[in-house]
Amino acid sequence: MNILLVGSGGREDAIARKINEKDTLYSVLLNENPSIMRMSHKYIMYERDSDEKIVEFAQKNNIDIAFIGPDDILNTDLNDTLLKNHIPTASPSRNAARIETSKEYMRYIMNKYNIDGNIPNYIFTDADEAGNFIKNSSKEYAIKPIGLTGGKGVMVMGIQLKDKNEAIEYAISIINKDGKVLLEEKQIGEEFSLQAFTDGKTVVHAPIAQDYKRLYENDLGPNTGGMGSITDRDFSLPFIRPDQKENAMRILNDIVNALREEGNPFSGVIYGQFMADKNSLKVIEINSRFADPEGINVLTLLKTNIVDIFLDIYSKTLKNNIKFNSMATALKYIVPSGYGIDPVETELLIENNIESDNLKLYYAAVSGTMNRVRTSHSRSLALIGIAKSIYEASDIVEQNIHKISGNYYIRHDIGSREMVGSKIKNL
Ligand code: AMP
Ligand code: GLY
């Protein structure tokens, strides 16, 4: 079959490799990703507001089904335009993707359908009202723009925002820019991501993952798009209780059902980011795609043919028979020096024999060749170890990092014995 993939980050490299196992890949790239280019039978570069070129490319190449990776493209009309032109897709409509692209819509759905895990939240359009609310409240808040920010727009009081003045200033800056700000009560606990395939009705869950968003080791510093992520052999995590995972599965199902009832049925990949503490499980956000990096962990483990899943999503015949390898993974992103603050574009050299059965290397926002890449300001290369335990998977990455040279930064602590051990102790 001829499969069209839109996107060219590390997540899309992982999707492309699954497609490439049996079918023919055609791609629409945002950067000249050497790994995806090498696998693609043909490719074109993405241009905003020229969806007709993508439709033409799909029609000319008899595309059987298309899949869109990145959130900012799901926030355009591309998926709806492909469908209108009789090109099947396994991605959500623009309206259904609002569960991610509008945090206001997400809270509205949770509220209206009384879905578990909602957090008290407030929207302000008036700067003085937002300021007074924060000033007079005894609680702390996560302060969020309504729309997409690439994982970098949320600031939390007591973490990125030192005091109430900084919080008020940040809330007002968002109102000035977007006309609106969302305040959510601050939650404390362990975060995890649950991704799932859905055809709008049946939901098939992937192993749960933990993403490390903070720039520096020991979870310090500003939020990033995600510096790395882990999954465990039993598809849960050693510091998340089985009832918490089951709760999260139920909540995700409830959201899929609510979207269907709302007249915006969701097809594609949906994922919830949850925060668990001793007594409760809260929804931090819902996204309309594979996570990056956590999507790479689950795609590396996926045993079922991904194109069969795409076809079942499109024809609304998804079955609960999707299989994952029962292994642990630890992924660490190599990013250009200064990433997230003042990144420096650079060149990275990669040894030939780096990949093996238990180590994969995915190419993200880079161009060049398989052995020599030019970075951008974004994440460059994802190294993922596969082993019986998270720490062994992390060790495999550490043992192979020396095969990549250049001016880069990586969080070594992700998946280490110390990190996972201290989380288990906290539980
Ligand atoms: P988001 O972009 O919504 O995933 O938020 C980025 C990060 O901000 C999350 O991974 C959390 O660590 C943090 N965050 C978001 N919402 C809250 C909240 N209500 N309470 C505490 N932390 C939050
Ligand atoms: N890993 C965070 C995200 O994909 O949004």
Coordinates of C-alpha atoms and ligand atoms in Angstrom, one line a residue:
M1 CA 0.0 0.0 0.0
N2 CA 1.0 3.6 -0.5
I3 CA 1.1 5.5 2.8
L4 CA 1.4 9.2 3.2
L5 CA 3.0 10.5 6.4
V6 CA 3.0 14.2 7.3
G7 CA 5.8 15.4 9.7
S8 CA 9.5 14.9 10.1
G9 CA 10.4 14.9 13.8
G10 CA 11.7 11.9 15.9
R11 CA 8.1 10.7 16.3
E12 CA 7.5 10.7 12.6
D13 CA 10.8 8.8 12.0
A14 CA 9.5 6.1 14.4
I15 CA 6.1 6.1 12.5
A16 CA 7.9 6.0 9.1
R17 CA 10.0 2.9 10.2
K18 CA 6.8 1.0 11.1
I19 CA 5.2 1.9 7.8
N20 CA 8.3 1.0 5.9
E21 CA 8.3 -2.5 7.3
K22 CA 5.7 -3.7 4.7
D23 CA 4.4 -0.7 2.8
T24 CA 5.6 2.1 0.6
L25 CA 6.2 5.5 2.3
Y26 CA 5.5 8.9 0.8
S27 CA 6.2 11.8 3.0
V28 CA 5.6 15.5 3.5
L29 CA 8.5 16.9 5.4
L30 CA 9.0 20.0 7.5
N31 CA 12.8 19.5 7.6
E32 CA 15.0 17.4 5.4
N33 CA 15.1 14.5 7.9
P34 CA 17.7 12.1 6.4
S35 CA 16.2 9.0 7.9
I36 CA 12.6 9.6 6.6
M37 CA 14.0 10.8 3.2
R38 CA 16.0 7.6 2.9
M39 CA 12.9 5.5 3.5
S40 CA 10.5 7.6 1.4
H41 CA 9.7 6.5 -2.2
K42 CA 8.9 10.2 -2.8
Y43 CA 8.6 13.2 -0.6
I44 CA 7.6 16.9 -0.8
M45 CA 8.3 19.8 1.6
Y46 CA 5.4 21.1 3.7
E47 CA 4.2 24.6 3.0
R48 CA 1.6 26.3 5.2
D49 CA -1.6 27.1 3.4
S50 CA -0.9 24.9 0.4
D51 CA -2.9 21.8 1.2
E52 CA -3.9 21.5 -2.4
K53 CA -0.3 20.5 -3.2
I54 CA -0.4 17.7 -0.7
V55 CA -3.8 16.5 -2.1
E56 CA -2.2 16.5 -5.6
F57 CA 0.8 14.6 -4.3
A58 CA -1.5 12.1 -2.7
Q59 CA -3.7 11.7 -5.7
K60 CA -0.8 11.3 -8.1
N61 CA 0.8 8.6 -6.0
N62 CA -2.4 6.7 -5.3
I63 CA -2.2 7.1 -1.6
D64 CA -4.2 4.5 0.3
I65 CA -4.2 6.2 3.7
A66 CA -2.6 9.3 5.3
F67 CA -1.4 10.0 8.8
I68 CA -0.5 13.4 10.3
G69 CA 2.0 13.5 13.1
P70 CA 2.4 17.1 14.5
D71 CA -0.1 19.0 16.6
D72 CA 0.3 22.3 14.7
I73 CA -0.7 20.6 11.4
L74 CA -3.7 18.9 13.1
N75 CA -4.7 22.4 13.9
T76 CA -5.1 23.2 10.2
D77 CA -7.7 22.0 7.6
L78 CA -5.3 19.4 6.1
N79 CA -7.0 16.3 7.5
D80 CA -10.5 17.5 6.5
T81 CA -9.2 18.5 3.1
L82 CA -7.7 15.1 2.4
L83 CA -10.9 13.4 3.4
K84 CA -13.0 15.7 1.2
N85 CA -10.8 14.7 -1.7
H86 CA -11.4 11.0 -1.0
I87 CA -8.0 10.3 0.6
P88 CA -8.5 8.2 3.7
T89 CA -6.8 9.3 6.8
A90 CA -6.2 7.9 10.3
S91 CA -6.0 11.3 11.9
P92 CA -8.6 13.5 13.8
S93 CA -10.6 16.2 12.1
R94 CA -9.7 19.7 13.0
N95 CA -12.7 19.9 15.3
A96 CA -11.9 16.7 17.2
A97 CA -8.3 17.8 17.5
R98 CA -9.6 20.8 19.5
I99 CA -9.3 18.5 22.5
E100 CA -5.6 19.4 22.3
T101 CA -5.6 22.7 20.4
S102 CA -7.9 24.4 22.8
K103 CA -7.4 23.8 26.5
E104 CA -10.7 25.7 27.0
Y105 CA -12.5 23.1 24.9
M106 CA -10.8 20.2 26.8
R107 CA -12.0 21.6 30.2
Y108 CA -15.4 22.3 28.7
I109 CA -15.8 18.6 27.6
M110 CA -14.6 17.3 31.0
N111 CA -17.0 19.6 32.7
K112 CA -20.0 18.9 30.5
Y113 CA -19.6 15.1 30.6
N114 CA -18.6 15.1 34.3
I115 CA -15.4 13.2 33.5
D116 CA -13.2 12.1 36.4
G117 CA -9.9 13.9 36.9
N118 CA -10.9 17.4 36.1
I119 CA -9.0 20.3 37.8
P120 CA -10.7 23.5 39.1
N121 CA -9.9 26.0 36.3
Y122 CA -10.7 29.6 35.5
I123 CA -10.6 31.6 32.3
F124 CA -9.8 35.3 32.4
T125 CA -10.0 37.9 29.6
D126 CA -9.5 40.9 31.8
A127 CA -6.0 41.6 33.1
D128 CA -7.2 43.3 36.4
E129 CA -9.5 40.4 37.2
A130 CA -6.8 37.8 36.6
G131 CA -4.4 39.8 38.7
N132 CA -6.8 40.2 41.6
F133 CA -7.7 36.6 41.4
I134 CA -4.1 35.4 41.8
K135 CA -3.4 38.1 44.4
N136 CA -6.3 37.1 46.7
S137 CA -6.2 33.4 46.2
S138 CA -4.6 31.1 48.8
K139 CA -3.9 28.5 46.1
E140 CA -1.2 28.2 43.5
Y141 CA -1.9 27.9 39.7
A142 CA -0.6 26.6 36.5
I143 CA -0.9 29.5 34.0
K144 CA -1.6 28.4 30.5
P145 CA -2.3 29.9 27.1
I146 CA -5.4 28.3 25.5
G147 CA -3.7 27.2 22.3
L148 CA -0.6 25.3 21.3
T149 CA 2.8 26.4 22.5
G150 CA 5.0 23.4 21.7
G151 CA 5.1 22.4 25.4
K152 CA 6.8 25.6 26.4
G153 CA 3.9 27.9 27.3
V154 CA 2.8 26.6 30.7
M155 CA 4.3 28.1 33.8
V156 CA 3.5 26.9 37.2
M157 CA 3.6 29.0 40.4
G158 CA 6.4 27.9 42.8
I159 CA 8.2 26.2 39.9
Q160 CA 8.8 28.5 36.9
L161 CA 7.0 31.4 38.5
K162 CA 8.8 32.5 41.8
D163 CA 6.1 34.6 43.4
K164 CA 2.6 36.0 42.8
N165 CA 4.0 39.1 41.0
E166 CA 5.7 36.9 38.4
A167 CA 2.5 34.9 38.1
I168 CA 0.3 38.0 37.6
E169 CA 2.8 39.4 35.1
Y170 CA 2.8 36.1 33.1
A171 CA -1.0 35.8 33.2
I172 CA -1.4 39.4 31.9
S173 CA 1.2 38.9 29.2
I174 CA -0.9 36.0 27.9
I175 CA -4.1 38.0 28.0
N176 CA -2.3 40.8 26.1
K177 CA -1.2 38.4 23.5
D178 CA -4.1 36.1 23.1
G179 CA -7.0 37.9 24.8
K180 CA -7.5 35.0 27.3
V181 CA -5.6 33.0 29.9
L182 CA -6.4 29.7 31.6
L183 CA -5.6 29.2 35.3
E184 CA -5.6 25.7 36.7
E185 CA -5.1 24.8 40.3
K186 CA -1.6 23.4 40.8
Q187 CA -1.4 19.7 41.2
I188 CA 1.5 17.8 42.7
G189 CA 2.4 14.2 41.9
E190 CA 3.9 11.8 39.4
E191 CA 3.0 12.5 35.8
F192 CA 2.5 9.8 33.2
S193 CA 1.3 9.6 29.6
L194 CA -1.3 7.2 28.3
Q195 CA -1.5 7.0 24.5
A196 CA -4.2 5.0 22.6
F197 CA -5.4 4.2 19.2
T198 CA -9.1 4.9 18.6
D199 CA -11.6 4.8 15.8
G200 CA -14.0 7.1 17.7
K201 CA -15.5 4.2 19.7
T202 CA -13.0 1.4 20.4
V203 CA -10.0 2.6 22.3
V204 CA -6.8 0.4 22.4
H205 CA -4.3 1.6 25.0
A206 CA -0.5 1.6 24.6
P207 CA 1.9 1.0 27.5
I208 CA 2.0 4.0 29.8
A209 CA 5.1 6.2 29.6
Q210 CA 6.8 9.0 31.6
D211 CA 8.1 12.0 29.8
Y212 CA 10.8 14.3 31.2
K213 CA 9.9 17.8 30.2
R214 CA 12.3 19.8 32.3
L215 CA 15.5 20.8 30.6
Y216 CA 18.0 19.9 33.4
E217 CA 18.7 16.7 35.3
N218 CA 16.7 16.0 38.5
D219 CA 13.7 17.7 36.8
L220 CA 14.9 21.3 37.1
G221 CA 14.8 24.2 34.7
P222 CA 12.3 25.3 32.1
N223 CA 9.9 23.0 30.4
T224 CA 10.8 21.7 26.9
G225 CA 9.1 19.7 24.3
G226 CA 10.4 16.6 26.2
M227 CA 14.0 15.5 26.9
G228 CA 13.3 11.8 27.1
S229 CA 10.9 9.2 28.2
I230 CA 10.6 5.7 29.7
T231 CA 8.2 2.7 29.5
D232 CA 8.4 -0.5 31.5
R233 CA 8.2 -4.2 30.6
D234 CA 4.8 -4.7 32.2
F235 CA 3.3 -1.7 30.3
S236 CA 2.9 0.1 33.6
L237 CA 5.5 2.1 35.6
P238 CA 7.0 0.9 38.9
F239 CA 5.8 4.1 40.7
I240 CA 2.3 4.1 39.3
R241 CA -0.4 1.9 41.0
P242 CA -2.5 -0.4 38.8
D243 CA -5.7 1.3 39.9
Q244 CA -4.2 4.7 38.7
K245 CA -3.4 3.3 35.3
E246 CA -6.9 1.7 35.0
N247 CA -8.4 5.1 36.0
A248 CA -6.5 6.8 33.3
M249 CA -7.7 4.2 30.8
R250 CA -11.3 4.8 31.8
I251 CA -10.9 8.6 31.6
L252 CA -9.5 8.4 28.1
N253 CA -12.4 6.2 27.0
D254 CA -14.8 8.7 28.6
I255 CA -13.2 11.5 26.6
V256 CA -13.5 9.5 23.3
N257 CA -17.2 8.8 24.1
A258 CA -17.8 12.5 25.0
L259 CA -16.3 13.7 21.7
R260 CA -18.5 11.3 19.8
E261 CA -21.6 12.5 21.6
E262 CA -20.5 16.0 21.1
G263 CA -20.6 15.4 17.3
N264 CA -16.8 15.5 17.0
P265 CA -15.9 11.8 16.8
F266 CA -12.1 11.4 17.3
S267 CA -10.2 9.0 15.0
G268 CA -6.4 8.5 15.3
V269 CA -4.1 8.6 18.3
I270 CA -5.2 10.3 21.5
Y271 CA -3.1 10.7 24.6
G272 CA -3.7 11.9 28.1
Q273 CA -1.2 13.3 30.4
F274 CA -2.1 12.5 34.0
M275 CA -0.8 13.4 37.4
A276 CA -1.2 10.8 40.2
D277 CA -0.8 11.3 43.9
K278 CA -1.8 9.0 46.7
N279 CA -5.5 9.9 46.6
S280 CA -6.3 11.2 43.2
L281 CA -5.6 11.2 39.5
K282 CA -5.9 14.4 37.5
V283 CA -5.9 15.2 33.8
I284 CA -3.2 17.7 33.0
E285 CA -3.9 17.7 29.3
I286 CA -5.3 15.7 26.4
N287 CA -3.5 15.6 23.1
S288 CA -4.6 14.5 19.6
R289 CA -1.6 12.6 18.4
F290 CA 1.4 10.5 19.4
A291 CA 3.5 12.1 22.1
D292 CA 7.0 13.1 21.2
P293 CA 9.1 11.5 22.8
E294 CA 6.7 9.0 24.4
G295 CA 5.3 8.0 21.1
I296 CA 8.7 6.8 20.0
N297 CA 8.9 4.4 23.0
V298 CA 5.5 2.8 22.2
L299 CA 6.2 2.7 18.4
T300 CA 9.5 1.0 19.0
L301 CA 7.6 -1.7 21.0
L302 CA 4.6 -2.0 18.6
K303 CA 4.4 -5.5 17.1
T304 CA 1.1 -5.1 15.1
N305 CA 1.4 -3.7 11.6
I306 CA 0.8 0.0 11.9
V307 CA -0.9 0.3 8.5
D308 CA -3.5 -2.3 9.5
I309 CA -4.2 -0.2 12.5
F310 CA -4.5 3.0 10.3
L311 CA -7.0 1.2 8.0
D312 CA -9.1 0.0 11.0
I313 CA -9.1 3.5 12.4
Y314 CA -10.4 4.9 9.1
S315 CA -13.0 2.2 8.6
K316 CA -14.1 2.2 12.3
T317 CA -13.3 -1.4 12.7
L318 CA -10.5 -1.1 15.3
K319 CA -10.0 -4.3 17.3
N320 CA -8.6 -4.9 20.7
N321 CA -5.7 -7.0 19.4
I322 CA -2.9 -4.5 19.1
K323 CA 0.4 -6.1 20.5
F324 CA 3.5 -4.5 22.0
N325 CA 6.8 -6.2 22.9
S326 CA 7.0 -6.8 26.6
M327 CA 10.3 -4.9 27.1
A328 CA 11.3 -1.7 29.0
T329 CA 12.6 1.3 27.1
A330 CA 14.5 4.5 28.0
L331 CA 14.8 7.3 25.5
K332 CA 17.1 10.3 25.7
Y333 CA 17.0 13.2 23.2
I334 CA 20.2 14.7 22.0
V335 CA 19.6 18.5 21.7
P336 CA 21.8 21.3 20.5
S337 CA 23.8 23.1 23.2
G338 CA 21.8 25.9 24.7
Y339 CA 18.5 24.2 23.7
G340 CA 15.4 25.7 25.2
I341 CA 17.3 28.9 26.1
D342 CA 19.8 30.1 23.5
P343 CA 20.4 27.1 21.2
V344 CA 23.4 27.0 18.9
E345 CA 23.0 25.2 15.6
T346 CA 25.7 22.7 15.1
E347 CA 26.9 19.6 13.3
L348 CA 26.8 16.1 14.8
L349 CA 28.7 13.1 13.6
I350 CA 27.2 9.6 14.0
E351 CA 29.1 6.3 13.8
N352 CA 27.8 3.8 11.3
N353 CA 27.2 0.8 13.5
I354 CA 25.3 2.6 16.3
E355 CA 22.0 0.7 16.0
S356 CA 21.5 -2.8 17.2
D357 CA 18.6 -5.0 18.4
N358 CA 18.5 -3.2 21.7
L359 CA 19.4 0.4 20.6
K360 CA 17.6 2.5 18.1
L361 CA 18.5 6.0 16.9
Y362 CA 15.7 8.2 15.5
Y363 CA 16.4 11.5 13.6
A364 CA 14.4 14.6 14.5
A365 CA 14.7 18.2 13.6
V366 CA 17.9 17.8 11.6
S367 CA 19.1 17.7 8.0
G368 CA 22.1 16.2 6.3
T369 CA 23.1 12.6 6.0
M370 CA 22.7 9.6 8.2
N371 CA 26.3 10.1 9.5
R372 CA 26.5 13.8 9.6
V373 CA 23.6 16.0 10.5
R374 CA 23.0 19.7 10.8
T375 CA 20.9 20.6 13.9
S376 CA 18.2 23.3 14.1
H377 CA 17.2 24.9 17.4
S378 CA 15.0 21.9 18.2
R379 CA 15.6 18.3 19.3
S380 CA 18.1 16.5 17.1
L381 CA 18.4 12.8 17.7
A382 CA 16.6 10.3 20.0
L383 CA 18.5 7.4 21.3
I384 CA 16.4 4.6 22.8
G385 CA 17.6 1.5 24.7
I386 CA 15.4 -1.6 24.9
A387 CA 16.0 -4.1 27.7
K388 CA 14.4 -6.1 30.5
S389 CA 14.4 -3.2 32.9
I390 CA 14.3 0.6 32.6
Y391 CA 17.7 1.0 34.1
E392 CA 19.3 -1.5 31.7
A393 CA 17.7 0.3 28.8
S394 CA 19.1 3.6 30.1
D395 CA 22.6 2.0 30.5
I396 CA 22.5 0.8 26.9
V397 CA 21.9 4.4 25.8
E398 CA 24.8 5.6 28.0
Q399 CA 27.2 2.9 26.6
N400 CA 26.5 4.1 23.0
I401 CA 26.4 7.9 23.4
H402 CA 30.1 8.1 22.6
K403 CA 29.3 7.1 19.0
I404 CA 27.7 10.5 18.5
S405 CA 30.1 13.5 18.6
G406 CA 29.5 17.3 18.5
N407 CA 28.4 20.1 20.7
Y408 CA 25.2 18.6 22.2
Y409 CA 23.4 18.3 25.4
I410 CA 21.6 15.2 26.8
R411 CA 19.9 14.4 30.2
H412 CA 21.8 11.4 31.4
D413 CA 19.6 10.8 34.4
I414 CA 16.5 9.7 32.4
G415 CA 15.7 6.1 33.4
S416 CA 18.8 5.7 35.6
R417 CA 18.7 3.4 38.7
E418 CA 18.9 6.5 41.0
M419 CA 16.0 8.3 39.3
V420 CA 13.6 5.3 39.1
G421 CA 14.7 4.1 42.6
S422 CA 13.9 7.5 44.2
K423 CA 10.5 7.6 42.5
I424 CA 9.7 4.1 43.8
K425 CA 10.8 5.2 47.3
N426 CA 8.4 8.2 47.1
L427 CA 5.5 5.9 46.2
Ligands
AMP1 P1 1.2 21.0 29.4 O1 1.8 21.7 28.3 O2 -0.2 21.4 29.7 O3 1.4 19.5 29.4 O4 2.0 21.4 30.7 C1 3.4 21.3 30.8 C2 3.8 20.9 32.2 O5 3.3 21.8 33.1 C3 3.1 19.6 32.6 O6 3.8 18.5 32.2 C4 3.2 19.7 34.1 O7 4.4 19.4 34.6 C5 3.0 21.2 34.3 N1 1.6 21.4 34.6 C6 0.6 21.7 33.7 N2 -0.6 21.8 34.3 C7 -0.4 21.7 35.7 C8 -1.2 21.8 36.8 N3 -2.5 22.0 36.8 N4 -0.6 21.6 38.0 C9 0.8 21.4 38.1 N5 1.6 21.3 37.0 C10 1.0 21.5 35.8
GLY2 N1 5.8 14.8 25.3 C1 5.0 15.9 25.3 C2 4.3 16.1 24.1 O1 4.4 15.4 23.1 O2 3.5 17.0 24.1

